[in-house]
Short mmCIF file of C-alpha atoms and ligand atoms in Angstrom, two decimals:
data_model
loop_
_atom_site.label_atom_id
_atom_site.label_comp_id
_atom_site.label_asym_id
_atom_site.label_seq_id
_atom_site.Cartn_x
_atom_site.Cartn_y
_atom_site.Cartn_z
CA MET A 1 -89.69 295.00 -90.88
CA SER A 2 -91.16 293.78 -87.56
CA PRO A 3 -90.14 295.90 -84.53
CA ASP A 4 -89.33 292.80 -82.46
CA LEU A 5 -86.62 291.85 -85.03
CA LEU A 6 -85.00 295.19 -84.27
CA ASN A 7 -85.44 294.62 -80.53
CA ASP A 8 -83.95 291.13 -80.75
CA ALA A 9 -80.92 292.56 -82.55
CA ARG A 10 -80.65 295.42 -80.07
CA SER A 11 -80.68 293.15 -77.03
CA ARG A 12 -78.15 290.78 -78.59
CA LEU A 13 -75.80 293.71 -79.11
CA ALA A 14 -76.49 295.18 -75.65
CA SER A 15 -75.53 291.90 -73.95
CA ALA A 16 -72.53 291.10 -76.20
CA ARG A 17 -69.06 291.02 -74.61
CA ALA A 18 -67.25 291.22 -77.96
CA ILE A 19 -68.61 292.94 -81.07
CA THR A 20 -67.17 293.15 -84.59
CA VAL A 21 -68.73 295.47 -87.16
CA LEU A 22 -68.21 295.12 -90.93
CA THR A 23 -69.23 298.04 -93.13
CA GLY A 24 -69.52 298.73 -96.85
CA ALA A 25 -70.45 301.64 -99.09
CA GLY A 26 -74.06 301.58 -97.87
CA ILE A 27 -73.13 303.22 -94.56
CA SER A 28 -71.64 306.20 -96.43
CA ALA A 29 -74.54 306.41 -98.89
CA ASP A 30 -76.40 308.26 -96.13
CA SER A 31 -73.60 310.85 -96.18
CA GLY A 32 -74.05 311.37 -99.93
CA VAL A 33 -71.11 309.18 -101.07
CA PRO A 34 -72.18 307.12 -104.13
CA THR A 35 -72.13 303.34 -103.67
CA PHE A 36 -70.36 301.08 -106.16
CA ARG A 37 -73.12 298.88 -107.40
CA GLY A 38 -76.16 301.06 -106.88
CA ALA A 39 -77.73 303.14 -109.65
CA ASP A 40 -75.22 305.94 -108.88
CA GLY A 41 -72.30 303.49 -109.00
CA LEU A 42 -71.02 304.54 -112.40
CA TRP A 43 -68.43 307.11 -113.30
CA ARG A 44 -68.26 308.13 -117.01
CA ASN A 45 -69.84 304.68 -117.66
CA PHE A 46 -66.91 302.82 -116.07
CA ARG A 47 -67.43 300.28 -113.27
CA ALA A 48 -65.08 300.09 -110.28
CA GLU A 49 -63.93 296.64 -111.44
CA GLU A 50 -62.58 298.26 -114.65
CA LEU A 51 -60.73 301.13 -113.03
CA ALA A 52 -59.68 299.80 -109.63
CA THR A 53 -57.04 297.42 -111.00
CA PRO A 54 -53.23 297.55 -111.35
CA GLU A 55 -53.65 296.83 -115.07
CA ALA A 56 -55.90 299.88 -115.56
CA PHE A 57 -53.36 302.05 -113.71
CA GLU A 58 -50.49 300.61 -115.77
CA ARG A 59 -52.40 301.25 -119.00
CA ASP A 60 -53.75 304.72 -118.21
CA PRO A 61 -52.64 306.22 -114.87
CA ARG A 62 -54.22 309.57 -115.73
CA LEU A 63 -57.71 308.05 -116.27
CA VAL A 64 -57.49 306.14 -112.97
CA TRP A 65 -56.21 309.24 -111.18
CA GLU A 66 -59.03 311.35 -112.66
CA TRP A 67 -61.54 308.88 -111.15
CA TYR A 68 -59.86 308.99 -107.72
CA SER A 69 -59.43 312.76 -107.85
CA TRP A 70 -63.14 313.11 -108.67
CA ARG A 71 -63.98 310.86 -105.68
CA ARG A 72 -61.62 312.78 -103.37
CA GLU A 73 -63.28 316.07 -104.35
CA LEU A 74 -66.73 314.58 -103.76
CA ILE A 75 -65.85 312.91 -100.43
CA ALA A 76 -64.09 316.08 -99.18
CA THR A 77 -67.54 317.74 -99.01
CA LYS A 78 -69.18 314.88 -97.05
CA GLN A 79 -69.58 314.37 -93.31
CA PRO A 80 -69.97 311.21 -91.24
CA ASN A 81 -73.61 310.40 -90.44
CA ASP A 82 -75.38 309.10 -87.33
CA ALA A 83 -74.45 305.52 -88.21
CA HIS A 84 -70.71 306.31 -88.32
CA ARG A 85 -71.04 308.25 -85.06
CA ALA A 86 -72.98 305.50 -83.25
CA ILE A 87 -70.25 302.98 -84.16
CA ALA A 88 -67.51 305.35 -82.94
CA ALA A 89 -69.38 305.83 -79.64
CA LEU A 90 -69.76 302.05 -79.17
CA GLU A 91 -66.01 301.36 -79.33
CA SER A 92 -65.41 303.17 -76.04
CA ARG A 93 -68.29 301.36 -74.29
CA ILE A 94 -67.16 297.74 -74.66
CA ASN A 95 -63.69 296.31 -74.21
CA ASP A 96 -63.62 293.91 -77.14
CA PHE A 97 -64.66 295.88 -80.21
CA TRP A 98 -63.33 296.06 -83.75
CA LEU A 99 -64.55 297.76 -86.92
CA ILE A 100 -63.68 296.29 -90.32
CA THR A 101 -64.51 298.66 -93.16
CA GLN A 102 -64.29 298.16 -96.91
CA ASN A 103 -64.79 301.88 -97.39
CA VAL A 104 -61.86 304.04 -98.45
CA ASP A 105 -63.62 307.37 -97.72
CA GLY A 106 -62.17 307.88 -94.22
CA LEU A 107 -65.60 308.78 -92.75
CA HIS A 108 -65.30 306.27 -89.88
CA ARG A 109 -62.05 307.94 -88.76
CA ALA A 110 -63.68 311.36 -89.17
CA ALA A 111 -66.50 310.16 -86.87
CA GLY A 112 -63.90 309.23 -84.21
CA SER A 113 -63.39 305.49 -84.78
CA THR A 114 -59.88 304.38 -83.80
CA LYS A 115 -60.24 300.59 -83.42
CA LEU A 116 -60.63 299.86 -87.12
CA SER A 117 -59.10 298.16 -90.15
CA GLU A 118 -59.57 299.96 -93.48
CA ILE A 119 -59.07 296.71 -95.38
CA HIS A 120 -59.31 298.30 -98.84
CA GLY A 121 -57.12 301.26 -97.91
CA ASN A 122 -57.83 304.97 -97.65
CA ILE A 123 -58.38 307.49 -100.45
CA TRP A 124 -56.42 310.17 -98.51
CA MET A 125 -53.24 308.04 -98.51
CA LEU A 126 -50.87 307.88 -101.50
CA ARG A 127 -48.17 305.26 -102.11
CA CYS A 128 -45.06 305.65 -104.26
CA THR A 129 -44.87 303.04 -107.03
CA ALA A 130 -41.06 303.26 -106.89
CA CYS A 131 -40.03 303.45 -103.21
CA ASP A 132 -43.32 302.34 -101.52
CA ALA A 133 -43.37 305.42 -99.26
CA VAL A 134 -46.94 306.04 -97.99
CA THR A 135 -48.02 309.64 -97.37
CA LYS A 136 -51.20 311.40 -96.26
CA ASN A 137 -52.48 313.89 -98.83
CA TYR A 138 -55.65 315.94 -98.53
CA GLN A 139 -55.03 318.22 -101.54
CA VAL A 140 -58.28 318.84 -103.47
CA PRO A 141 -58.02 319.00 -106.42
CA LEU A 142 -54.87 316.88 -106.50
CA PRO A 143 -52.43 318.10 -109.18
CA LEU A 144 -52.06 315.16 -111.68
CA LEU A 145 -49.95 313.14 -112.04
CA PRO A 146 -48.60 313.24 -108.46
CA ASN A 147 -44.95 312.38 -107.85
CA CYS A 148 -43.05 311.21 -104.75
CA ALA A 149 -41.31 314.05 -102.87
CA ARG A 150 -38.63 311.56 -101.85
CA CYS A 151 -37.69 309.83 -105.12
CA GLY A 152 -39.81 311.41 -107.84
CA GLY A 153 -41.65 308.15 -108.54
CA LEU A 154 -45.29 308.11 -109.68
CA LEU A 155 -47.71 308.04 -106.72
CA ARG A 156 -50.81 305.77 -106.70
CA PRO A 157 -53.78 305.64 -104.34
CA HIS A 158 -52.91 303.56 -101.24
CA ILE A 159 -55.93 301.41 -101.97
CA VAL A 160 -56.29 297.63 -102.52
CA TRP A 161 -57.34 297.11 -106.14
CA PHE A 162 -59.01 294.03 -107.62
CA GLY A 163 -56.43 291.27 -107.99
CA GLU A 164 -54.27 292.75 -105.22
CA SER A 165 -54.10 291.06 -101.86
CA LEU A 166 -55.11 292.77 -98.64
CA GLN A 167 -52.39 293.68 -96.14
CA GLU A 168 -51.30 290.68 -94.03
CA GLU A 169 -51.81 292.56 -90.74
CA ASP A 170 -55.40 293.42 -91.77
CA LEU A 171 -56.17 289.83 -92.72
CA THR A 172 -54.79 288.58 -89.40
CA ARG A 173 -56.69 291.19 -87.41
CA CYS A 174 -59.94 290.37 -89.27
CA ALA A 175 -59.50 286.63 -88.70
CA ASN A 176 -58.93 287.18 -84.96
CA GLN A 177 -61.88 289.53 -84.53
CA LEU A 178 -64.24 287.29 -86.52
CA GLN A 179 -63.23 284.32 -84.32
CA ALA A 180 -63.50 286.28 -81.06
CA CYS A 181 -66.78 288.17 -81.49
CA ASP A 182 -70.11 287.19 -79.91
CA VAL A 183 -71.93 289.36 -82.46
CA LEU A 184 -70.94 290.38 -86.00
CA LEU A 185 -72.93 293.37 -87.31
CA VAL A 186 -72.73 293.67 -91.14
CA ILE A 187 -73.85 297.07 -92.45
CA GLY A 188 -74.39 298.26 -96.02
CA THR A 189 -72.38 295.83 -98.11
CA SER A 190 -73.57 293.96 -101.20
CA GLY A 191 -71.45 290.98 -100.13
CA VAL A 192 -69.91 290.29 -103.56
CA VAL A 193 -66.28 291.34 -103.04
CA TYR A 194 -63.93 288.82 -101.43
CA PRO A 195 -62.42 288.19 -98.96
CA ALA A 196 -64.84 290.53 -97.05
CA ALA A 197 -67.84 288.73 -98.57
CA GLY A 198 -66.73 285.59 -96.72
CA PHE A 199 -66.50 287.23 -93.29
CA ALA A 200 -70.13 286.61 -92.24
CA SER A 201 -69.82 282.85 -92.75
CA ILE A 202 -66.42 282.77 -91.00
CA ALA A 203 -67.94 284.46 -87.93
CA LYS A 204 -71.01 282.21 -88.06
CA GLU A 205 -68.77 279.11 -88.22
CA ALA A 206 -66.96 280.39 -85.14
CA GLY A 207 -70.24 280.66 -83.22
CA ALA A 208 -71.05 284.37 -83.58
CA TYR A 209 -74.58 285.73 -83.82
CA VAL A 210 -74.67 287.55 -87.19
CA ILE A 211 -76.89 290.56 -87.87
CA GLU A 212 -77.13 292.04 -91.38
CA LEU A 213 -78.43 295.56 -92.01
CA ASN A 214 -79.15 296.46 -95.63
CA LEU A 215 -81.79 297.97 -97.89
CA ASP A 216 -81.86 294.79 -99.99
CA PRO A 217 -81.15 291.06 -99.60
CA THR A 218 -77.53 289.97 -100.22
CA PRO A 219 -75.82 286.58 -100.86
CA GLN A 220 -75.25 286.39 -97.09
CA SER A 221 -78.89 287.10 -96.08
CA ASP A 222 -79.78 283.41 -95.81
CA LEU A 223 -76.93 282.57 -93.46
CA VAL A 224 -77.28 285.49 -91.02
CA ASP A 225 -79.35 285.19 -87.82
CA ILE A 226 -81.23 288.47 -88.33
CA ALA A 227 -81.56 290.41 -91.60
CA LEU A 228 -82.75 293.97 -90.91
CA ARG A 229 -84.09 296.04 -93.80
CA GLY A 230 -83.62 299.79 -93.62
CA ARG A 231 -81.22 302.72 -93.87
CA ALA A 232 -78.04 302.60 -91.77
CA LYS A 233 -78.44 306.20 -90.54
CA ASP A 234 -81.89 305.32 -89.14
CA LEU A 235 -81.30 301.83 -87.71
CA VAL A 236 -77.69 301.82 -86.46
CA PRO A 237 -78.25 304.49 -83.76
CA ILE A 238 -81.25 302.47 -82.49
CA LEU A 239 -79.33 299.18 -82.60
CA LEU A 240 -76.37 300.57 -80.68
CA GLN A 241 -78.31 302.79 -78.24
CA ALA A 242 -76.55 302.74 -74.87
CA GLY A 243 -78.33 301.29 -71.85
CA LYS A 244 -82.05 300.29 -71.58
C1 BV8 B 301 -57.97 289.44 -103.18
C2 BV8 B 301 -60.92 299.53 -103.96
C3 BV8 B 301 -56.52 287.69 -103.73
C4 BV8 B 301 -61.37 300.35 -105.06
C5 BV8 B 301 -62.16 297.55 -103.77
C6 BV8 B 301 -62.38 284.74 -103.94
C7 BV8 B 301 -61.37 284.92 -103.00
C8 BV8 B 301 -60.47 285.99 -103.12
C9 BV8 B 301 -60.59 286.90 -104.19
C10 BV8 B 301 -61.59 286.72 -105.10
C11 BV8 B 301 -62.47 285.66 -105.00
N1 BV8 B 301 -63.35 285.74 -106.04
C12 BV8 B 301 -63.04 286.82 -106.78
C13 BV8 B 301 -61.96 287.42 -106.26
C14 BV8 B 301 -61.32 288.62 -106.81
C15 BV8 B 301 -61.90 289.90 -106.21
C16 BV8 B 301 -63.38 289.86 -106.05
O1 BV8 B 301 -63.89 289.60 -104.96
N2 BV8 B 301 -64.08 290.16 -107.13
C17 BV8 B 301 -65.52 290.24 -107.08
C18 BV8 B 301 -66.00 291.43 -107.91
C19 BV8 B 301 -66.08 288.92 -107.59
N3 BV8 B 301 -61.28 290.18 -104.94
C20 BV8 B 301 -60.11 290.81 -104.93
O2 BV8 B 301 -59.48 291.07 -105.95
C21 BV8 B 301 -59.53 291.18 -103.57
N4 BV8 B 301 -58.22 290.68 -103.53
O3 BV8 B 301 -58.66 288.75 -102.50
O4 BV8 B 301 -56.82 289.06 -103.72
C22 BV8 B 301 -55.06 287.66 -103.87
C23 BV8 B 301 -54.32 286.91 -102.96
C24 BV8 B 301 -52.96 286.85 -103.11
C25 BV8 B 301 -52.34 287.57 -104.14
C26 BV8 B 301 -53.09 288.34 -105.03
C27 BV8 B 301 -54.46 288.39 -104.90
C28 BV8 B 301 -59.44 292.70 -103.42
C29 BV8 B 301 -60.79 293.26 -103.21
C30 BV8 B 301 -60.67 294.76 -102.97
C31 BV8 B 301 -61.07 295.45 -104.22
N5 BV8 B 301 -61.08 296.88 -103.97
N6 BV8 B 301 -62.09 298.83 -103.57
C32 BV8 B 301 -61.93 301.61 -104.48
O5 BV8 B 301 -62.74 301.58 -103.52
O6 BV8 B 301 -61.56 302.63 -105.05
S1 BV8 B 301 -63.66 296.78 -103.73
C33 BV8 B 301 -64.96 297.87 -103.82
O7 BV8 B 301 -66.13 297.06 -103.57
C34 BV8 B 301 -65.00 298.91 -102.72
O8 BV8 B 301 -63.86 298.95 -101.91
C35 BV8 B 301 -66.17 298.48 -101.85
O9 BV8 B 301 -65.86 298.66 -100.54
C36 BV8 B 301 -66.27 297.04 -102.18
C37 BV8 B 301 -67.52 296.34 -101.79
O10 BV8 B 301 -68.60 297.08 -102.23
P1 BV8 B 301 -69.69 297.48 -101.11
O11 BV8 B 301 -68.99 298.24 -100.03
O12 BV8 B 301 -70.44 296.27 -100.71
O13 BV8 B 301 -70.59 298.50 -101.89
P2 BV8 B 301 -71.73 298.18 -102.95
O14 BV8 B 301 -72.02 299.43 -103.71
O15 BV8 B 301 -71.37 296.93 -103.70
O16 BV8 B 301 -73.00 297.81 -102.03
C38 BV8 B 301 -73.59 298.80 -101.22
C39 BV8 B 301 -74.60 298.07 -100.36
O17 BV8 B 301 -75.16 298.99 -99.44
C40 BV8 B 301 -75.75 297.49 -101.15
O18 BV8 B 301 -76.02 296.17 -100.66
C41 BV8 B 301 -76.92 298.42 -100.83
O19 BV8 B 301 -78.16 297.72 -100.78
C42 BV8 B 301 -76.56 298.88 -99.45
N7 BV8 B 301 -77.04 300.22 -99.11
C43 BV8 B 301 -77.14 301.32 -99.92
N8 BV8 B 301 -77.58 302.38 -99.20
C44 BV8 B 301 -77.76 301.93 -97.91
C45 BV8 B 301 -77.44 300.57 -97.85
N9 BV8 B 301 -77.53 299.84 -96.72
C46 BV8 B 301 -77.96 300.49 -95.61
N10 BV8 B 301 -78.28 301.80 -95.59
C47 BV8 B 301 -78.20 302.55 -96.72
N11 BV8 B 301 -78.54 303.85 -96.69
ZN1 ZN B 302 -40.76 307.38 -103.92
#
């Protein structure tokens, strides 16, 4: 990738008044968290689309919980990387910043990000299927099947599954931040899962300069202004370097 592409992107970000960042599993790959659609994206030969659905949970809650419990145990041993940390440092440097993440691993929060929407939920939050109570739970391993302390109902991951709609407040926040930003930085997402896959074109329509950072091309690569090829942990700290 030509160095002046990286410099163009860097100067765009350095002069931006309002920045929105959208991340996917690729940013956590550098922390050792498997991505969904990469070679390591399988679990016991299931794909996320087969397990991350209300129907799968209805049919076999134990199987779905075994998958999430396996992911919780794996993620519990992982740390944020330099890309997560660079994004967390940026939020305190500019006044109009927002992070939209599709990741449920909680690594952005662990890196110190506070201005963020976890639009697909968080693997450390559980929701009661009977009384809707949402609780934080960091137990690893999680005794299965978990029940609500309040009403005894079966608990599920507080995560947005395929076929479930995102939370209204997240959708509103995303729409506002995509409209308001001068620059949208899209990091480590394959751009196939909606509505997040539509965010780059929404921002572009609203006049934002869109930068994509990925190892490979994605369905959005043709519409973005700059497509950077490389690892998030290497490029994000350079892109967001303060000053100069
Ligand atoms: C909804 C929870 C509507 C599970 C997840 C059009 C409009 C609206 C909906 C749809 C639509 N078309 C189809 C749909 C349905 C569906 C959908 O999009 N399906 C796809 C498969 C076609 N969408 C939904 O169901 C959504 N709901 O819109 O509902 C509605 C409205 C009203 C009422 C009812 C319903 C819900 C979507 C959320 C699904 N939940 N996760 C869990 O995580 O446990 S999605 C799942 O995929 C993950 O959350 C993940 O975040 C997400 C996206 O994956 P990526 O993050 O992109 O990860 P991936 O592995 O794919 O790619 C990694 C990328 O990183 C790669 O490009 C790779 O090259 C790159 N990379 C790797 N290493 C690095 C790197 N880059 C840089 N550096 C590296 N080191
Ligand atoms: Zn309950």
